[in-house]
XYZ file of C-alpha atoms in Angstrom:
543
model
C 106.717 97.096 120.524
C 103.446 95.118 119.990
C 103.513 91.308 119.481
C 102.131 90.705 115.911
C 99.018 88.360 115.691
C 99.664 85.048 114.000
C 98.451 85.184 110.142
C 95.141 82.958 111.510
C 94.148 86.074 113.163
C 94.887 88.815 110.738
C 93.005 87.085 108.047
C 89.504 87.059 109.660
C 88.491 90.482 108.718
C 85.154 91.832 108.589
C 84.361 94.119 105.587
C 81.000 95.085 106.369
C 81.303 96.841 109.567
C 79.057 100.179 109.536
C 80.651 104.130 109.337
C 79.225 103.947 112.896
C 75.788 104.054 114.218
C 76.049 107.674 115.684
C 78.282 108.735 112.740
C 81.585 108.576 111.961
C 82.645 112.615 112.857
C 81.861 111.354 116.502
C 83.812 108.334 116.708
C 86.832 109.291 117.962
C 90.180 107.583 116.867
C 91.608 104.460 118.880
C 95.041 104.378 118.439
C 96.474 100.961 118.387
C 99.569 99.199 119.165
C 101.321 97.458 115.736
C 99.466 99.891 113.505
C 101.390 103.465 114.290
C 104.636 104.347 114.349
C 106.771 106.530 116.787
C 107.225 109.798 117.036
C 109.708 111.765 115.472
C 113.131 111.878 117.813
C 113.651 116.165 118.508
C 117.243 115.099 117.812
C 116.218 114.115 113.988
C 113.245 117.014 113.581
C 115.936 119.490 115.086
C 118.819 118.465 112.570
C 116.755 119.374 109.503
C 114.858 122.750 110.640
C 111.267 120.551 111.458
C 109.279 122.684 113.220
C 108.192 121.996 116.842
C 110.996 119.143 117.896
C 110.069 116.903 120.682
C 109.418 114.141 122.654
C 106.058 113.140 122.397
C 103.981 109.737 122.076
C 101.040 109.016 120.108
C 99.042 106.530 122.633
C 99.001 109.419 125.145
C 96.826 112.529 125.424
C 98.789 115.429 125.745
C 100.729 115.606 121.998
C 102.409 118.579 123.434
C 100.594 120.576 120.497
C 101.849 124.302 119.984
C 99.509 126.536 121.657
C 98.234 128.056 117.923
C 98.174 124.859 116.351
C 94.709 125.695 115.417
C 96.148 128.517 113.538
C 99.394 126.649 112.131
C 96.620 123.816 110.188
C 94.404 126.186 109.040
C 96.641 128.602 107.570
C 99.176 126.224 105.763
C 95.753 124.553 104.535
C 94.895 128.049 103.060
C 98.301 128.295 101.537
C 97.998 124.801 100.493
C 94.303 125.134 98.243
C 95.503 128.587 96.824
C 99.290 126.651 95.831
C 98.160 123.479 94.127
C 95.065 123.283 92.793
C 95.093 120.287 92.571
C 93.915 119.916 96.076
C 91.198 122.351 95.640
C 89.764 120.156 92.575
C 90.031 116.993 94.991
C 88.505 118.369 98.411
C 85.190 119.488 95.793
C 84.427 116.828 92.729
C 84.779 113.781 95.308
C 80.784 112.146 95.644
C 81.740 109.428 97.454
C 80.546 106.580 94.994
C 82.680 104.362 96.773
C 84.468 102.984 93.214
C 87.653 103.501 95.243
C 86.525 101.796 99.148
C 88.081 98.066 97.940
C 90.979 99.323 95.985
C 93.694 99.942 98.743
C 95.813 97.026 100.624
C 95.061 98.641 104.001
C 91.184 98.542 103.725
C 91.249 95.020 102.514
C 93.582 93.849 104.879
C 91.863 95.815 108.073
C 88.220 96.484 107.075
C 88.231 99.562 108.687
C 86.380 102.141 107.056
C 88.387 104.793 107.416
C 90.995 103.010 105.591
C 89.047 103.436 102.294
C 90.369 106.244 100.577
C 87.590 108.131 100.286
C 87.030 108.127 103.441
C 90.839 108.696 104.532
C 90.479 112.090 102.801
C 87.244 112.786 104.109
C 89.112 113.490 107.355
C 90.747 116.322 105.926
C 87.767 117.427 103.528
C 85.345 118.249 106.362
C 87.903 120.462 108.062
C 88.270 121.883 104.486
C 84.004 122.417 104.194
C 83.936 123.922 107.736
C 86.514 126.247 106.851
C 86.480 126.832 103.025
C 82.584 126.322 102.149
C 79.026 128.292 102.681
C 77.815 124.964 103.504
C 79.827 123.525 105.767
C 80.219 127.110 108.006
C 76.224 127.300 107.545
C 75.570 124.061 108.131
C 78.195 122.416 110.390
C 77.688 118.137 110.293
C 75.054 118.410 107.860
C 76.993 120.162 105.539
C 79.649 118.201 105.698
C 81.577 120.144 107.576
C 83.786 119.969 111.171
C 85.736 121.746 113.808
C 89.431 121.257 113.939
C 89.490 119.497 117.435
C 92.209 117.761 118.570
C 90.404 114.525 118.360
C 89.772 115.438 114.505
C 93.750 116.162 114.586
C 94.926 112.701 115.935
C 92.643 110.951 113.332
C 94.176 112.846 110.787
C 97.405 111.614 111.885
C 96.835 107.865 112.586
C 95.127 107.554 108.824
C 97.025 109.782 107.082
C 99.992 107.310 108.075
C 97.822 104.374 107.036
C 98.757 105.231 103.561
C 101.569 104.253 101.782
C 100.701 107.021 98.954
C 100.261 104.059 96.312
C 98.040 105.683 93.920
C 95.712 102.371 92.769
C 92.757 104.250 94.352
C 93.267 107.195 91.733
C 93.471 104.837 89.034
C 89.608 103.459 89.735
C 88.423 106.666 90.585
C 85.918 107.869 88.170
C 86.833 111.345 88.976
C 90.697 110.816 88.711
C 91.215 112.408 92.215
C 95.056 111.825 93.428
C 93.812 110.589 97.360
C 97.676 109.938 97.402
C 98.227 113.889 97.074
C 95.551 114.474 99.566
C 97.438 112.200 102.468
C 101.118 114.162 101.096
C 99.469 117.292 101.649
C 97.977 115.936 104.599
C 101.342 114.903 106.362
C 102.575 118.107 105.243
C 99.926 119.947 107.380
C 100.585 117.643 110.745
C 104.148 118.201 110.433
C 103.704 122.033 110.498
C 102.512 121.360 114.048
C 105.448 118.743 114.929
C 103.629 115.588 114.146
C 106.129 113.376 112.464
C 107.379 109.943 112.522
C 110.965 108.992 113.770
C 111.006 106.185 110.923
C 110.582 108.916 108.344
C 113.015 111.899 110.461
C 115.332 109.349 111.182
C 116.591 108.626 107.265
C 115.859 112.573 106.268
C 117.988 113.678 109.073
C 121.127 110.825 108.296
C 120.452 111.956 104.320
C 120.519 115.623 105.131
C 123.873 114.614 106.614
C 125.644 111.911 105.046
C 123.876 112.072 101.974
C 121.938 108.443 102.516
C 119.078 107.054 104.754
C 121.209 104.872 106.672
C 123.984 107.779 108.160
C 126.835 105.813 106.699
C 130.177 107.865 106.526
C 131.786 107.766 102.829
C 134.984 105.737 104.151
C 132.173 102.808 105.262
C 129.893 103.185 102.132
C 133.184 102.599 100.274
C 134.374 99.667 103.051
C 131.046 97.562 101.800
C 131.456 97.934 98.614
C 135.203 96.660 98.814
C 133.615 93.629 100.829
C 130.913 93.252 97.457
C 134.512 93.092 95.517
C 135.437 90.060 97.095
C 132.330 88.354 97.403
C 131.784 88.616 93.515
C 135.555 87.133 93.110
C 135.157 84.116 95.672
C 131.812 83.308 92.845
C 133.503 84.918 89.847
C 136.999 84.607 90.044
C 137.076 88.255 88.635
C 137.954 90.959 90.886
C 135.822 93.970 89.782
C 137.087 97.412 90.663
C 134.696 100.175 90.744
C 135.999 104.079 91.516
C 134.357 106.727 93.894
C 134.229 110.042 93.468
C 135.616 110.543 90.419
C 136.165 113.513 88.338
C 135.787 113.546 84.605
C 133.872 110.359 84.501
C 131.056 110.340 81.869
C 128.478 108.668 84.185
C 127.003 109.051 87.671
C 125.463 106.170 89.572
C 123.331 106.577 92.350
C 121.257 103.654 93.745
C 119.378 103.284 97.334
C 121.635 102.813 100.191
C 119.265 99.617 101.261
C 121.523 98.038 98.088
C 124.469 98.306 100.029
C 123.923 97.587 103.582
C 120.533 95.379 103.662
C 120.153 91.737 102.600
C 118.972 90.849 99.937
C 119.696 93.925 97.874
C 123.431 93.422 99.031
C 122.876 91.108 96.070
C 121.339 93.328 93.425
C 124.563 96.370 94.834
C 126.880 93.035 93.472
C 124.870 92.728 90.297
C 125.643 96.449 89.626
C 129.166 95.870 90.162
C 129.684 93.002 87.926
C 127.713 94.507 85.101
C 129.414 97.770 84.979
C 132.976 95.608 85.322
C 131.697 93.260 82.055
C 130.790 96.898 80.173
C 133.960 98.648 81.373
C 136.261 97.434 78.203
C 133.075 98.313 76.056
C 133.203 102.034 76.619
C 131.545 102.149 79.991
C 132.921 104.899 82.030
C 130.954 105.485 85.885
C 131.610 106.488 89.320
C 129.763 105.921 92.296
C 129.368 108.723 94.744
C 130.395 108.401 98.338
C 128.325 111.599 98.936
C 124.843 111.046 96.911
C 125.009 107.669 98.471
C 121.072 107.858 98.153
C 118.590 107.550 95.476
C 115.455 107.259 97.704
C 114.500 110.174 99.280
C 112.104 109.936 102.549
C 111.536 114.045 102.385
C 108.931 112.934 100.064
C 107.242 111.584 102.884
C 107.220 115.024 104.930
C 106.874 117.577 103.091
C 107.517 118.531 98.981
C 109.715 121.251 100.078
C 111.808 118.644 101.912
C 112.062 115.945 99.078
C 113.416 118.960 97.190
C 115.890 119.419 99.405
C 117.365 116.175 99.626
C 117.187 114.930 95.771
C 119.355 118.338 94.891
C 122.221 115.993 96.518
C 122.001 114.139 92.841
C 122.347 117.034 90.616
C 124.693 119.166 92.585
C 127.528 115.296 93.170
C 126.991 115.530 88.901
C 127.879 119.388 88.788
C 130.862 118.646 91.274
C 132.143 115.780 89.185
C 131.695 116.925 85.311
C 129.651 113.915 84.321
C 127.645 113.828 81.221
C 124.330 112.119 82.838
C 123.164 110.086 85.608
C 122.085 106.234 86.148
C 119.791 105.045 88.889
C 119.660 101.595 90.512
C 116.858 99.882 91.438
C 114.493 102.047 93.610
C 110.825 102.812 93.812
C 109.860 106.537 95.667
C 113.007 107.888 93.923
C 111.581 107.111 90.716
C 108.757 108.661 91.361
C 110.358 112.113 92.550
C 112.669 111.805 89.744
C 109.976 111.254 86.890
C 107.098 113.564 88.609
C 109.143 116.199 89.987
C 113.168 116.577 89.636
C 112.974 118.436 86.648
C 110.844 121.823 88.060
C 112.292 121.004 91.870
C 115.975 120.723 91.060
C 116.492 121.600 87.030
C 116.681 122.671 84.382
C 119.827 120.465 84.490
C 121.501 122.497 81.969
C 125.008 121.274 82.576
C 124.263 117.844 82.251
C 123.635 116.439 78.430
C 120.746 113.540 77.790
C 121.642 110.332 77.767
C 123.362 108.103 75.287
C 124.372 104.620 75.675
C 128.022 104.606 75.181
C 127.381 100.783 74.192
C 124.711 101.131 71.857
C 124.517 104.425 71.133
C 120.500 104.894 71.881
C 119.648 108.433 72.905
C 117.598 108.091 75.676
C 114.896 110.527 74.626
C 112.708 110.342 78.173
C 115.339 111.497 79.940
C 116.224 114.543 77.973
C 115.015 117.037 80.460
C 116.122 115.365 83.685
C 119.300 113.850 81.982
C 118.822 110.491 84.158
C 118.158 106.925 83.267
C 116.808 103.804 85.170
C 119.717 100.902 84.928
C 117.112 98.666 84.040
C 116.091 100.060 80.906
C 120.167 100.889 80.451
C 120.166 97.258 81.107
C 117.050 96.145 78.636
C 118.639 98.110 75.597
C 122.082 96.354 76.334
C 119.819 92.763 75.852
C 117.990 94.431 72.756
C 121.213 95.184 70.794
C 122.963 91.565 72.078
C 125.700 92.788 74.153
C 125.410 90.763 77.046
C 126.324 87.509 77.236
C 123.775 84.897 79.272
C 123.308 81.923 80.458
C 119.814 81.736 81.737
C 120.008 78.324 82.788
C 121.927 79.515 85.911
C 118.774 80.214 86.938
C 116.996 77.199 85.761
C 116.258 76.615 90.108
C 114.685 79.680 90.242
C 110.701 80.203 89.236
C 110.140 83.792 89.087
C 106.955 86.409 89.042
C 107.397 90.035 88.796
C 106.119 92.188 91.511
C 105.636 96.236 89.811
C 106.371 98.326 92.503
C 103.789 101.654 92.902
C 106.079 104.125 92.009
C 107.738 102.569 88.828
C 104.294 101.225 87.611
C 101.690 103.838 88.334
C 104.362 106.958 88.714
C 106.146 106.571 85.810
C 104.624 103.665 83.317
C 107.956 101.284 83.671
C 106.149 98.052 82.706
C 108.002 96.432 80.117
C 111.452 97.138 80.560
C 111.457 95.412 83.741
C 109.632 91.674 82.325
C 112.244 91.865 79.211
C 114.838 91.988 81.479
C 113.704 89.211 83.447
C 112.673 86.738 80.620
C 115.852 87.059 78.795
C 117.572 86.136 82.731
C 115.741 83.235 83.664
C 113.810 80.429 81.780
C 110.872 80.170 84.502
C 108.563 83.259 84.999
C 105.177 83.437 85.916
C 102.631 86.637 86.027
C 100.552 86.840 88.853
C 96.739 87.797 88.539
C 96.033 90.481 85.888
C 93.939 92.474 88.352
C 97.365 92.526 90.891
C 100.174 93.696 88.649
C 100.851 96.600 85.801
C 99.126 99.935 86.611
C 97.001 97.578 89.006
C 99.715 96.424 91.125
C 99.226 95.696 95.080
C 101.565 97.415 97.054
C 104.033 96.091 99.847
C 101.964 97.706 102.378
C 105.141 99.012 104.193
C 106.106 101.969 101.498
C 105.971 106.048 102.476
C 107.503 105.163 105.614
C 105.806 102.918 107.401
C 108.729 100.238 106.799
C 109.258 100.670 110.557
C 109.164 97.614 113.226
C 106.666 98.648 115.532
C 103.802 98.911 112.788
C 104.342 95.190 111.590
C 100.652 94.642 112.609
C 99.854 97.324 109.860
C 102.357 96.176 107.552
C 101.189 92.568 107.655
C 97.991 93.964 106.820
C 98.597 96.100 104.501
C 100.684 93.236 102.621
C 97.598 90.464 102.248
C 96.647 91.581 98.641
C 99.867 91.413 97.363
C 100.668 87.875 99.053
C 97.405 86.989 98.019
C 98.808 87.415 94.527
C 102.037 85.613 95.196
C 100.699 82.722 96.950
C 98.426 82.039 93.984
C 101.214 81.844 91.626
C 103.699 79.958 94.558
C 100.471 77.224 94.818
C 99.816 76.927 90.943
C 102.918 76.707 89.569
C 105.577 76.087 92.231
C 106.703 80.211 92.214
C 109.976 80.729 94.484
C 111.362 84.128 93.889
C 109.632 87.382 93.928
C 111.626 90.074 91.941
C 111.371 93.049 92.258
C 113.342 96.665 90.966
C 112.556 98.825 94.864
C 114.429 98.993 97.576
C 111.383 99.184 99.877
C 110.210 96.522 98.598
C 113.648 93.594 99.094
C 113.849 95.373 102.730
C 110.186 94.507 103.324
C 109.169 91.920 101.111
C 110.994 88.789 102.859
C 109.128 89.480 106.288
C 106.063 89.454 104.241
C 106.372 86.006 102.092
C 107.644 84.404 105.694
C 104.114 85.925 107.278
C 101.841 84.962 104.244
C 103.777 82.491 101.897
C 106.416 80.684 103.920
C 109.001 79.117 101.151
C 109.030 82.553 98.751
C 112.578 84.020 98.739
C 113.168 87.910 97.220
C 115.377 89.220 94.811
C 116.155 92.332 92.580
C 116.373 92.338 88.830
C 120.298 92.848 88.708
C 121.104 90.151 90.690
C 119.227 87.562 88.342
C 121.411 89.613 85.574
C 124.236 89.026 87.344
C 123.729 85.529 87.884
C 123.445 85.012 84.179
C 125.993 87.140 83.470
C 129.265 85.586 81.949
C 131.931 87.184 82.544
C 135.438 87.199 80.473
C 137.976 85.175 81.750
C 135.580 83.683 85.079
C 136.240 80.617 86.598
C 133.656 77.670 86.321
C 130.753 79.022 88.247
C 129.469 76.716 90.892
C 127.267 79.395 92.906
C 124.825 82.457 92.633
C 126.368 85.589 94.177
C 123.926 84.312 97.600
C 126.474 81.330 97.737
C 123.975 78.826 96.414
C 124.371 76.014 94.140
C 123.562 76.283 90.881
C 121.345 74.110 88.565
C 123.587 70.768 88.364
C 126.519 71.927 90.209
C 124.932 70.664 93.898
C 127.435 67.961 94.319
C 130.444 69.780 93.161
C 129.559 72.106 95.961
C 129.617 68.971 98.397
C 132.689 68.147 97.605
């Protein structure tokens, strides 16, 4: 694993480096250590039905390519242009006015070229003119076309994994093209030829079997959620007592399994917990599934057909237990499959009814075709009609700004849910820079997949914009916490602040709820769920 420069170093960047004197189709690709990630394990790519399993590793020559790989690219490119057009529209309309080039994390944060989006799917568009245009055959280079070399191959790869599919380019270009779609279908293609990455195989092969990211068995997943139980009654004094698995129930939760088993969204799993226990005696009536024990779904980050595969988990758990509708936690890329694509993938959901708030009784008319809800806008109607009872002030040590993660903000337009929530929680919350949040949000720099270890070089990278943002707010007015509603991001996020903006700390929105929560019949509180003192209550604590 590479050693990751000190922040000193990664912040002297040149922007104005040239596409390359001799030009850029005969440059060929240096492949560097901290900004890929591994190969793909055969014992992962095997387990789901990848094709071509095997050992192989980027930094060395021989990729141990299928003899007809040639073949392989081309043809699923063919069956890619004639399937979504989509593509077609984006590999022709692009003219390279460069309104896109300072838009994405991993340009500014590298200054290499061929991390500006146009140029990350001009990779794959000269293969396409070479192939698929009079020009490009004709012509060759000066059409704008190449040959599918293996060089051209491995530059496909290291870019197209130099994405974290965010979106802000699409939202500048002038054209609307999707360059997002372009690197999907673009990892799609590559892994036709067995050219994945083990951090991505790895969770799709442990969801494929245990129905999470993480492989935990259902006797564990249930195990740390006990442990959550008593955690929440050493703060609380209430024990909370969630089911599994059950039959009948009206509701289905499914949240991220980085909720239950990673710190700090251990904390926004508890914040579920004690909100459904404080709703329980008002009509609220859930299960949590040992077996859909994922809401994120890494397929996206292979192939469509294999985020398909994986998010059926949800529908076919609700079949199974005769629930009315489904509630998500806190999660970004299975927001985005759910709001983009669950319906025509996995529906119609015809068994399933849309959702009403048993609480308030709001029909939930977004949801009627997919017949699922985000918690936090469950959550933001509960604070609308005044059935929860708060006590901001318990997080009167906290100053708080909003990070919007991509695939919330940009894939489905959840902007204001999110800051209701959090100014009706806390008492101190700061925006960050116009330009750097809403549909212009900066991403975490470590999202499709590239959350791995080895990469942190890229990551770190990839981050600066968006701890740009943060330290502005942490410098003018004394910001602490970063919240945040992905799963991705509270993995990620806390390496990040320590790189960029030493002092920030990272939370999700339902354990700020949670924290203001009061609950019937609780002892004095004294401590947030992370065992911390609250506002006034230090020296108690010392005693």
């Amino acid at each position: 694993m590479a050693d990751t420069p000190k922040a000193t170093e990664v912040a002297t960047i040149d922007h104005y480096r040239p596409l390359f004197e001799q030009g850029w189709m005969n440059k060929k690709a240096e492949i560097k250590p901290g900004i890929y990630c591994y190969g793909a394990k055969p014992k992962n790519t095997n387990a789901v039905g990848m094709p071509f399993p095997k050992d192989w590793n980027p930094t060395e020559d021989d990729w141990h390519l299928p003899e007809n790989w040639k073949s392989i690219f081309k043809e699923g490119l063919k069956d890619r242009l004639d399937k979504f057009r989509s593509l077609k529209i984006f590999m022709d309309i692009c003219v390279r006015c460069g309104a896109c080039a300072d838009k994405c994390h991993f340009f500014i944060g590298s200054g290499d070229p061929k991390n500006m989006p146009v140029m990350r799917a001009e990779l794959l568009r000269s293969i396409y003119r070479k192939e698929h245009t009079i020009g490009g055959k004709l012509l060759g280079k000066f059409g704008g076309g190449r040959e599918l070399t293996e060089d051209a191959l491995k530059e496909m790869w290291y870019y197209f994994y130099q994405c974290t599919e965010c979106r802000r380019c699409s939202l500048f270009c002038p054209y609307g093209i999707d360059t997002a779609e372009v690197t999907i279908l673009g990892r799609e293609l590559t892994n036709l030829i067995g050219l994945n990455i083990d951090w991505i195989a790895g969770p799709v092969a442990n969801c494929n079997r245990t129905g999470n990211h993480l492989g935990i068995q259902p006797h564990a997943y249930v195990g740390m959620i006990d442990f959550f139980v008593d955690e929440i009654e050493d703060v609380t004094g209430v024990r909370v007592e969630p089911d599994f698995n059950r039959k009948g129930a009206e509701i289905l939760f499914v949240t991220p399994s980085g909720d239950v088993f990673a710190d700090p969204g251990t904390y926004t799993a508890m914040g579920y917990l004690m909100l459904f226990h404080y709703l329980k005696d008002m009509g609220l009536d859930i299960t949590w599934s040992t077996y859909a024990s994922e809401g994120g779904n890494f397929g996206f980050f292979t192939s469509h057909e294999m985020a398909k595969r994986l998010n059926a988990k949800m529908y076919h758990e609700a079949k199974r237990l005769g629930v009315k509708y489904i509630i998500g936690g806190e999660c970004g890329h299975m927001w985005r499959v759910l709001n983009q694509y669950m319906d025509t993938w996995n529906g119609p959901a015809d068994f399933l009814e849309a959702p009403v708030s048993p609480i308030t009784g709001t029909v939930f008319e977004n949801a009627k075709t997919t017949k699922m809800i985000h918690l936090v806008e469950f959550t933001a109607d509960l604070i609308k009609h005044n059935k929860l009872k708060l006590d901001p002030s318990r997080n009167d040590n906290l100053k708080v700004t909003f990070h919007d993660s991509c695939n919330t903000a940009r894939g489905m337009g959840f902007l204001e849910e999110p800051r209701y929530v959090l100014k009706s929680v806390c008492n101190n919350f700061y925006e960050m820079p116009p330009e750097t949040i809403r549909e212009q949000t900066f991403c975490c720099g470590s999202g499709s997949g590239l959350n791995a270890g080895e990469d942190m070089e890229l990551r770190m990278r990839g981050g600066l914009p968006r701890a740009n943002a943060v330290k502005y707010v942490h410098e003018k007015h004394g910001v602490n916490m970063l919240a945040c509603i992905c799963a991705i991001d509270r993995a990620v996020f806390p390496e990040l602040m320590d790189y960029w903006v030493p002092g920030m700390d990272v939370t999700g929105l339902h354990e700020m709820v949670a924290n203001a929560l009061v609950l019937d019949g609780e002892k004095k509180r004294t401590t947030n769920l992370r065992g911390e003192p609250l506002p006034g209550m230090e020296e108690e604590e010392d005693v």
